Amino acid sequence: MTAPALTDRRTTRTTAASGLPSRVAVLLIGALPVLVVVAAMRPVADPDTFWHIHTGQFLWQSHQFSGPDPWSRFSSLPWVLHEWLPELGLAGLFQLGGFAAVAWAQAVLDTALLVVAYLCARRHANPLVSAITALIAFLGLTGSLAARPQLVTFALTAVVVSVWIRTAEDGRPRWWLVGLGWVWACCHGMWFVGVLVGAATVVALALERRHSPRQLARLAAVPALSLVAAAATPAGPRLLLVPFQISGFTVYVDEWRSPTVHDVFFVAVLVMAVLTAACWALSTRRVPLTLVVLWCAGLGWALVYGRTVAVGAMTLVPVLAASAARLLGEDTPARMPRPERRLVLAGLVLAACVGAAVTPALGSGTGPLVPGGLSPALAQLPARTVVFNEYGTGGWLMLTQPDLDPVVDERTEIYTTQYMTAYTDALMARAGWQDTVERSGATVAVLRKEQPLSSALRADGWQVVGTDGEFAMFSAPRR
């Protein structure tokens, strides 16, 4: 006689949770995309976007996925196009509408991530919890939002974590994750996140002994086959080694630094982690080991590098939502009602339309992180002129001034560590910088005005021949 009473109380709580506050949350998540897309509309500024566009143009013409670098005379290591699918898309957009079209896509994709976060949370919790979770997660993404292939990793991380949480509950392998893993491996170098999530979930289930050995073997086959699928992309098995190549160059790239509490996006992820732990502490229900393992993974991604904070945010989206639902005593929610799905979709479509209307106001310019105002002067230089450039301007030079030879670009993994060390020392005007500049054959330099090398070049007789914002263009003295 007690079971019906317990069921009634749970139903009452669930109904209350899905009342007016949840309706307000649904309306909010339907309206927010429009506000976000307007706020996200800005000129293309991220340095990596430019070389991704250039790579897509190269691939459309050559269909070459790996081999010697076709551009830089200073690179020494093989080049593997491991992010080719979104690069083709970026090049296509650039062909259609230039930087304005890329800026539109940048804003719409940023907005889509908010929607993805909400949908993944909604698979585990009511609309109100899902909306709050999505908003905090979006703050965690703000340090990494740009028109780059990494947006695919952010979106698919939340999807895959959500799916594996459901798999831990019902023990059913989702074989379609193998195909998704192949697509992921064609989009971004952090495709291995999906494999790690699957493997970690299987290990947690094995420790909990919730499933038979045969079930565990079937589940383990999904991440294993995803690894095989990654080796079967057009880039070939060499793709499996790319993450190890890149890890050796993180010291040279600012976005691979460790985050600090001064970074708002990092604090947002810490808040997600704390809220999740609070849900567990307040709940009387046992916390599944799967959620604990995935929580550790999300927090770990956030702590290790500034660039992976966003991965941590999207990892924690389903974990926080599922934990809050357990605290509220709610069962896994049923499929989203059709009106709610339509509202969320309408919000995203409307955001895309508003973004298209706002885009022309951006013109065809670029943001302040590249010296767009120096383009006319650079275009007058003879072909194959070597430019000793700021690290973050290499991709922009490759795309907008293809006849020039920048000494470095953001594809750090194609240069040796010895070369990158010498280049970094030269930027800081350390001992031996003259030899590095002379060996490069550079007769022009494009650097930030406050860069130590800028002062050293002036003292060495180089002349400032142009300026744009924080940047200056130098010409070598005639010896």
Coordinates of C-alpha atoms in Angstrom, one line a residue:
M1 CA 0.0 0.0 0.0
T2 CA 3.0 2.3 0.4
A3 CA 4.3 2.1 -3.2
P4 CA 1.4 4.1 -4.7
A5 CA 1.8 6.9 -2.1
L6 CA 5.5 7.1 -3.0
T7 CA 4.7 7.2 -6.7
D8 CA 2.2 10.0 -6.1
R9 CA 4.7 12.1 -4.2
R10 CA 7.3 11.7 -6.9
T11 CA 4.7 12.6 -9.6
T12 CA 3.8 15.7 -7.6
R13 CA 7.4 16.8 -7.4
T14 CA 7.9 16.2 -11.1
T15 CA 4.8 18.1 -12.0
A16 CA 5.8 21.0 -9.8
A17 CA 9.2 21.1 -11.4
S18 CA 7.8 21.2 -14.9
G19 CA 5.2 24.0 -14.1
L20 CA 5.6 27.7 -14.6
P21 CA 9.4 27.9 -13.9
S22 CA 10.0 25.3 -16.6
R23 CA 7.7 27.0 -19.1
V24 CA 9.7 30.2 -18.5
A25 CA 12.9 28.3 -19.0
V26 CA 11.7 27.0 -22.3
L27 CA 10.8 30.4 -23.5
L28 CA 14.1 31.7 -22.3
I29 CA 16.1 29.1 -24.2
G30 CA 14.0 29.8 -27.3
A31 CA 14.7 33.5 -27.1
L32 CA 18.3 33.5 -26.0
P33 CA 19.8 32.3 -29.4
V34 CA 18.7 35.6 -30.9
L35 CA 20.4 37.6 -28.2
V36 CA 23.5 35.5 -28.3
V37 CA 23.9 35.7 -32.1
V38 CA 23.6 39.5 -32.0
A39 CA 26.2 39.7 -29.2
A40 CA 28.5 37.2 -31.1
M41 CA 28.5 39.1 -34.4
R42 CA 32.0 40.5 -34.8
P43 CA 34.7 40.7 -37.4
V44 CA 36.8 37.6 -37.9
A45 CA 39.7 37.9 -35.5
D46 CA 40.8 34.5 -34.3
P47 CA 44.3 33.9 -35.8
D48 CA 43.6 30.2 -36.5
T49 CA 40.5 30.9 -38.5
F50 CA 42.6 32.3 -41.4
W51 CA 44.8 29.3 -41.9
H52 CA 41.8 26.9 -41.6
I53 CA 40.2 28.8 -44.5
H54 CA 43.4 28.6 -46.5
T55 CA 43.7 24.9 -45.8
G56 CA 40.2 24.3 -47.0
Q57 CA 41.0 26.2 -50.2
F58 CA 44.1 24.0 -50.7
L59 CA 42.1 20.8 -50.1
W60 CA 39.3 21.8 -52.6
Q61 CA 42.0 22.1 -55.2
S62 CA 44.5 19.3 -54.4
H63 CA 42.5 16.6 -52.5
Q64 CA 45.7 16.0 -50.6
F65 CA 45.3 15.1 -46.9
S66 CA 48.9 14.6 -45.8
G67 CA 52.4 15.1 -47.0
P68 CA 55.0 17.8 -47.1
D69 CA 53.8 21.3 -46.2
P70 CA 52.9 23.1 -49.5
W71 CA 53.5 26.7 -48.1
S72 CA 56.2 27.3 -45.6
R73 CA 59.8 27.0 -46.5
F74 CA 60.7 26.9 -42.8
S75 CA 58.7 23.8 -41.9
S76 CA 60.4 20.5 -41.5
L77 CA 57.7 18.0 -40.3
P78 CA 54.9 16.2 -42.2
W79 CA 51.6 17.9 -42.4
V80 CA 48.4 16.0 -41.7
L81 CA 45.0 17.6 -42.5
H82 CA 43.1 16.2 -39.5
E83 CA 40.4 18.9 -39.4
W84 CA 39.6 18.9 -43.1
L85 CA 35.8 18.6 -43.0
P86 CA 35.0 22.0 -41.3
E87 CA 37.9 23.5 -43.2
L88 CA 36.2 22.7 -46.4
G89 CA 33.1 24.4 -45.1
L90 CA 35.0 27.5 -44.0
A91 CA 36.6 27.8 -47.4
G92 CA 33.2 27.4 -49.1
L93 CA 31.7 30.2 -46.9
F94 CA 34.7 32.4 -47.7
Q95 CA 34.3 31.8 -51.4
L96 CA 30.6 32.7 -51.2
G97 CA 30.8 35.8 -49.0
G98 CA 34.3 36.5 -47.8
F99 CA 35.0 37.4 -44.2
A100 CA 31.4 38.6 -43.6
A101 CA 30.1 35.1 -44.4
V102 CA 32.6 33.5 -42.0
A103 CA 31.6 36.0 -39.3
W104 CA 28.0 35.0 -39.7
A105 CA 28.8 31.3 -39.4
Q106 CA 31.0 32.1 -36.4
A107 CA 28.0 33.8 -34.6
V108 CA 25.5 31.1 -35.6
L109 CA 27.8 28.2 -34.5
D110 CA 28.4 29.9 -31.2
T111 CA 24.7 30.1 -30.7
A112 CA 24.2 26.5 -31.8
L113 CA 26.5 25.4 -28.9
L114 CA 24.1 27.0 -26.4
V115 CA 21.3 25.0 -28.0
V116 CA 23.3 21.8 -28.0
A117 CA 24.1 22.2 -24.3
Y118 CA 20.4 22.7 -23.5
L119 CA 19.3 19.7 -25.6
C120 CA 22.0 17.4 -24.0
A121 CA 21.0 18.5 -20.5
R122 CA 17.3 18.1 -21.4
R123 CA 17.9 14.4 -22.0
H124 CA 18.4 14.1 -18.2
A125 CA 16.6 16.9 -16.5
N126 CA 13.6 19.2 -16.7
P127 CA 13.6 22.5 -18.7
L128 CA 14.5 24.8 -15.8
V129 CA 17.6 22.7 -14.7
S130 CA 18.6 22.3 -18.4
A131 CA 18.4 26.0 -19.1
I132 CA 20.5 26.9 -16.0
T133 CA 23.0 24.3 -16.9
A134 CA 23.2 25.4 -20.5
L135 CA 23.7 29.0 -19.5
I136 CA 26.6 28.3 -17.1
A137 CA 28.2 26.0 -19.6
F138 CA 28.0 28.7 -22.3
L139 CA 30.0 31.0 -20.0
G140 CA 32.5 28.2 -19.8
L141 CA 32.7 28.2 -23.6
T142 CA 33.3 32.0 -24.0
G143 CA 37.1 31.7 -23.9
S144 CA 37.1 29.4 -27.0
L145 CA 34.4 30.7 -29.2
A146 CA 35.6 31.3 -32.8
A147 CA 35.1 30.0 -36.3
R148 CA 37.4 27.0 -35.8
P149 CA 37.0 23.2 -36.0
Q150 CA 37.2 22.9 -32.2
L151 CA 33.5 23.9 -32.0
V152 CA 32.7 20.4 -33.3
T153 CA 34.6 18.9 -30.4
F154 CA 32.7 21.1 -27.9
A155 CA 29.3 20.0 -29.3
L156 CA 30.1 16.3 -29.7
T157 CA 31.6 16.1 -26.2
A158 CA 28.2 16.9 -24.7
V159 CA 26.4 14.6 -27.0
V160 CA 28.7 11.6 -26.4
V161 CA 28.8 12.1 -22.6
S162 CA 25.0 12.3 -22.5
V163 CA 24.7 9.1 -24.6
W164 CA 27.1 7.2 -22.4
I165 CA 25.3 8.2 -19.3
R166 CA 22.1 6.7 -20.8
T167 CA 24.1 3.6 -21.9
A168 CA 25.3 3.2 -18.3
E169 CA 21.7 3.1 -17.2
D170 CA 20.3 0.6 -19.8
G171 CA 23.4 -1.3 -20.9
R172 CA 22.6 -0.9 -24.6
P173 CA 25.6 -0.2 -26.9
R174 CA 25.0 2.7 -29.3
W175 CA 26.8 1.5 -32.4
W176 CA 26.1 4.7 -34.2
L177 CA 28.7 6.3 -32.0
V178 CA 31.4 4.5 -34.1
G179 CA 30.2 6.4 -37.2
L180 CA 30.0 9.6 -35.1
G181 CA 33.6 9.0 -34.1
W182 CA 34.7 8.8 -37.7
V183 CA 33.0 12.1 -38.5
W184 CA 34.6 13.6 -35.3
A185 CA 38.1 12.4 -36.4
C186 CA 37.5 14.2 -39.7
C187 CA 36.7 17.5 -37.9
H188 CA 39.1 18.1 -35.0
G189 CA 42.3 16.8 -33.4
M190 CA 40.5 16.1 -30.1
W191 CA 38.4 13.4 -31.5
F192 CA 39.9 11.0 -29.0
V193 CA 37.8 12.6 -26.3
G194 CA 34.9 10.5 -27.4
V195 CA 37.0 7.3 -27.2
L196 CA 38.2 8.3 -23.7
V197 CA 34.6 8.9 -22.5
G198 CA 33.4 5.5 -23.7
A199 CA 36.4 3.7 -22.3
A200 CA 36.1 5.5 -18.9
T201 CA 32.4 4.6 -18.7
V202 CA 33.0 1.0 -19.5
V203 CA 35.7 0.8 -16.8
A204 CA 33.3 2.4 -14.3
L205 CA 30.6 -0.1 -15.1
A206 CA 33.1 -3.0 -14.7
L207 CA 34.0 -1.7 -11.3
E208 CA 30.4 -1.4 -10.3
R209 CA 29.6 -4.9 -11.6
R210 CA 26.3 -3.7 -12.9
H211 CA 26.5 -5.6 -16.2
S212 CA 27.6 -9.1 -17.3
P213 CA 31.0 -9.6 -18.8
R214 CA 29.3 -10.2 -22.2
Q215 CA 27.5 -6.9 -21.9
L216 CA 30.7 -5.1 -20.9
A217 CA 32.5 -6.6 -23.9
R218 CA 29.9 -5.3 -26.3
L219 CA 30.0 -1.9 -24.7
A220 CA 33.9 -1.8 -24.9
A221 CA 33.7 -2.6 -28.6
V222 CA 32.2 0.8 -29.2
P223 CA 35.2 2.9 -28.2
A224 CA 37.5 0.3 -29.6
L225 CA 35.8 0.5 -33.0
S226 CA 35.7 4.3 -32.8
L227 CA 39.5 4.2 -32.6
V228 CA 39.7 2.0 -35.6
A229 CA 37.3 4.3 -37.4
A230 CA 39.6 7.3 -36.7
A231 CA 42.4 5.4 -38.4
A232 CA 40.2 4.9 -41.5
T233 CA 39.7 8.6 -42.3
P234 CA 41.2 10.1 -45.5
A235 CA 44.2 11.2 -43.4
G236 CA 45.0 7.6 -42.7
P237 CA 46.5 5.9 -39.6
R238 CA 48.9 8.8 -39.2
L239 CA 46.0 10.6 -37.6
L240 CA 46.3 8.6 -34.5
L241 CA 49.7 10.2 -33.8
V242 CA 48.7 13.8 -34.3
P243 CA 47.6 14.4 -30.6
F244 CA 51.1 13.3 -29.5
Q245 CA 52.8 15.6 -32.0
I246 CA 50.8 18.6 -30.9
S247 CA 51.3 17.9 -27.2
G248 CA 55.0 18.6 -27.7
F249 CA 54.4 22.2 -28.8
T250 CA 51.9 23.4 -26.1
V251 CA 54.7 25.5 -24.5
Y252 CA 54.8 27.8 -27.5
V253 CA 51.0 28.5 -27.7
D254 CA 49.3 30.9 -25.3
E255 CA 45.9 29.1 -25.3
W256 CA 47.6 26.0 -24.0
R257 CA 48.6 27.7 -20.8
S258 CA 46.9 26.7 -17.5
P259 CA 43.8 28.6 -16.7
T260 CA 43.5 30.8 -13.6
V261 CA 40.6 32.0 -11.4
H262 CA 40.9 35.4 -13.2
D263 CA 39.4 33.6 -16.3
V264 CA 35.6 33.9 -16.1
F265 CA 35.1 30.9 -18.4
F266 CA 37.3 28.8 -16.0
V267 CA 35.3 29.9 -13.0
A268 CA 32.1 29.0 -14.7
V269 CA 33.3 25.4 -15.1
L270 CA 34.4 25.3 -11.5
V271 CA 30.8 26.4 -10.5
M272 CA 29.4 23.5 -12.6
A273 CA 31.7 21.1 -10.8
V274 CA 30.8 22.5 -7.4
L275 CA 27.0 22.4 -8.1
T276 CA 27.3 18.8 -9.2
A277 CA 29.1 17.8 -6.0
A278 CA 26.5 19.7 -4.0
C279 CA 23.7 17.7 -5.7
W280 CA 25.4 14.5 -4.7
A281 CA 26.0 15.7 -1.1
L282 CA 22.3 16.7 -0.7
S283 CA 20.8 13.6 -2.3
T284 CA 20.0 10.5 -0.4
R285 CA 20.4 8.4 -3.6
R286 CA 23.7 6.5 -4.4
V287 CA 25.8 8.3 -6.9
P288 CA 26.7 6.1 -9.9
L289 CA 30.4 5.6 -10.4
T290 CA 29.9 6.6 -14.0
L291 CA 28.9 10.1 -13.0
V292 CA 31.8 10.4 -10.7
V293 CA 34.3 9.3 -13.4
L294 CA 32.8 11.7 -15.9
W295 CA 32.8 14.5 -13.3
C296 CA 36.5 13.9 -12.7
A297 CA 37.1 14.0 -16.5
G298 CA 35.3 17.3 -16.9
L299 CA 37.1 18.9 -14.0
G300 CA 40.4 17.5 -15.3
W301 CA 39.9 19.0 -18.8
A302 CA 39.2 22.4 -17.2
L303 CA 42.3 22.3 -15.0
V304 CA 44.9 21.2 -17.5
Y305 CA 44.8 23.9 -20.2
G306 CA 43.0 27.1 -21.1
R307 CA 42.0 25.6 -24.4
T308 CA 40.4 22.5 -22.9
V309 CA 38.2 24.4 -20.3
A310 CA 35.4 24.4 -22.9
V311 CA 35.7 20.6 -23.2
G312 CA 35.4 20.4 -19.5
A313 CA 32.3 22.6 -19.6
M314 CA 30.5 20.4 -22.2
T315 CA 31.5 17.2 -20.3
L316 CA 29.9 18.5 -17.2
V317 CA 26.6 19.6 -18.9
P318 CA 25.0 16.1 -18.8
V319 CA 26.7 15.2 -15.5
L320 CA 25.3 18.3 -13.8
A321 CA 21.8 17.9 -15.3
A322 CA 21.6 14.2 -14.4
S323 CA 22.8 14.9 -10.8
A324 CA 20.3 17.7 -10.3
A325 CA 17.5 15.4 -11.6
R326 CA 18.5 12.7 -9.1
L327 CA 18.5 15.3 -6.3
L328 CA 15.0 16.4 -7.3
G329 CA 13.8 12.8 -7.4
E330 CA 13.0 12.9 -11.1
D331 CA 13.3 10.0 -13.4
T332 CA 14.9 10.4 -16.7
P333 CA 12.6 12.7 -18.6
A334 CA 10.6 11.5 -21.5
R335 CA 11.2 12.7 -25.0
M336 CA 10.9 16.5 -25.3
P337 CA 7.3 17.6 -26.2
R338 CA 6.9 18.7 -29.8
P339 CA 6.1 22.3 -28.9
E340 CA 9.3 22.6 -26.9
R341 CA 11.4 21.1 -29.8
R342 CA 9.8 23.5 -32.2
L343 CA 10.4 26.5 -30.0
V344 CA 14.1 25.7 -29.6
L345 CA 14.5 25.1 -33.3
A346 CA 12.6 28.3 -34.2
G347 CA 15.0 30.2 -31.8
L348 CA 18.0 28.9 -33.6
V349 CA 16.6 29.6 -37.1
L350 CA 15.5 33.1 -36.1
A351 CA 19.0 33.7 -34.7
A352 CA 20.5 32.7 -38.0
C353 CA 18.2 35.0 -39.9
V354 CA 19.0 37.9 -37.5
G355 CA 22.7 37.2 -37.9
A356 CA 22.4 37.3 -41.7
A357 CA 20.7 40.7 -41.4
V358 CA 23.4 42.1 -39.1
T359 CA 26.3 40.7 -41.0
P360 CA 26.5 43.4 -43.8
A361 CA 27.2 46.0 -41.0
L362 CA 30.5 44.2 -40.3
G363 CA 31.8 44.8 -43.8
S364 CA 34.6 42.6 -45.0
G365 CA 37.2 43.6 -42.4
T366 CA 39.0 41.6 -39.8
G367 CA 39.5 42.2 -36.1
P368 CA 42.3 43.9 -34.2
L369 CA 44.4 40.7 -33.7
V370 CA 45.7 41.0 -37.3
P371 CA 47.1 44.0 -39.0
G372 CA 44.5 44.3 -41.8
G373 CA 45.5 48.0 -42.4
L374 CA 48.9 46.8 -43.6
S375 CA 47.5 44.8 -46.4
P376 CA 48.1 47.4 -49.2
A377 CA 51.7 47.8 -48.2
L378 CA 52.3 44.1 -48.0
A379 CA 50.7 43.6 -51.4
Q380 CA 53.4 45.8 -52.9
L381 CA 56.2 43.6 -51.8
P382 CA 58.0 41.3 -54.4
A383 CA 56.8 37.7 -54.5
R384 CA 58.6 35.4 -52.1
T385 CA 59.6 38.2 -49.7
V386 CA 60.3 36.7 -46.3
V387 CA 58.4 38.3 -43.5
F388 CA 59.5 37.9 -39.9
N389 CA 56.0 37.9 -38.4
E390 CA 54.2 37.8 -35.1
Y391 CA 53.1 34.2 -34.4
G392 CA 49.4 35.0 -34.5
T393 CA 49.6 36.7 -38.0
G394 CA 51.0 33.7 -39.9
G395 CA 47.7 32.2 -41.0
W396 CA 46.4 35.7 -41.9
L397 CA 49.4 36.3 -44.1
M398 CA 49.1 32.9 -45.8
L399 CA 45.5 33.6 -46.7
T400 CA 45.6 37.3 -47.7
Q401 CA 49.2 37.5 -49.0
P402 CA 49.9 34.1 -50.5
D403 CA 53.0 35.3 -52.4
L404 CA 54.8 36.2 -49.2
D405 CA 56.8 33.8 -46.9
P406 CA 56.0 34.3 -43.2
V407 CA 58.6 32.7 -41.0
V408 CA 56.0 30.9 -38.8
D409 CA 52.3 30.2 -38.6
E410 CA 49.9 28.7 -36.2
R411 CA 50.4 25.1 -37.4
T412 CA 53.1 24.7 -34.8
E413 CA 53.3 21.0 -35.2
I414 CA 55.0 21.2 -38.6
Y415 CA 58.0 23.0 -37.2
T416 CA 60.8 21.5 -35.1
T417 CA 61.0 22.4 -31.4
Q418 CA 64.5 23.8 -32.1
Y419 CA 63.1 26.1 -34.7
M420 CA 60.3 27.3 -32.5
T421 CA 62.7 27.8 -29.6
A422 CA 65.0 30.0 -31.8
Y423 CA 62.0 31.9 -33.1
T424 CA 60.6 32.5 -29.6
D425 CA 64.0 33.7 -28.4
A426 CA 64.2 36.1 -31.3
L427 CA 60.8 37.6 -30.5
M428 CA 62.1 38.3 -27.0
A429 CA 65.3 39.7 -28.4
R430 CA 67.4 37.3 -26.5
A431 CA 71.0 36.5 -27.3
G432 CA 71.5 35.3 -30.9
W433 CA 68.3 37.0 -32.2
Q434 CA 70.3 38.7 -35.0
D435 CA 71.5 35.3 -36.3
T436 CA 67.9 33.9 -36.3
V437 CA 66.6 36.9 -38.3
E438 CA 69.5 36.8 -40.7
R439 CA 69.2 33.0 -41.3
S440 CA 65.5 33.5 -42.1
G441 CA 66.4 35.9 -44.9
A442 CA 63.7 38.3 -43.8
T443 CA 63.8 41.8 -45.2
V444 CA 60.4 42.8 -43.7
A445 CA 59.0 42.3 -40.3
V446 CA 55.4 42.6 -39.0
L447 CA 55.4 42.7 -35.2
R448 CA 53.5 44.2 -32.3
K449 CA 55.0 47.6 -31.3
E450 CA 55.6 46.5 -27.7
Q451 CA 57.4 43.3 -28.8
P452 CA 61.1 43.3 -27.6
L453 CA 62.2 42.4 -31.1
S454 CA 60.5 45.6 -32.4
S455 CA 62.8 47.7 -30.2
A456 CA 65.8 45.6 -31.1
L457 CA 65.1 46.0 -34.9
R458 CA 64.8 49.8 -34.6
A459 CA 68.2 49.9 -32.8
D460 CA 69.7 47.7 -35.5
G461 CA 68.6 50.2 -38.2
W462 CA 65.3 48.7 -39.4
Q463 CA 62.8 51.4 -40.4
V464 CA 59.1 51.6 -39.6
V465 CA 57.3 51.8 -42.9
G466 CA 53.7 51.3 -41.7
T467 CA 51.5 50.9 -38.6
D468 CA 48.1 49.5 -37.9
G469 CA 46.8 49.5 -34.3
E470 CA 49.2 47.5 -32.2
F471 CA 51.3 46.4 -35.2
A472 CA 54.2 48.0 -37.0
M473 CA 55.8 47.0 -40.3
F474 CA 59.6 47.2 -40.5
S475 CA 61.9 47.2 -43.5
A476 CA 65.5 46.0 -43.2
P477 CA 68.4 48.4 -43.7
R478 CA 70.5 48.1 -46.8
R479 CA 73.8 46.7 -45.8

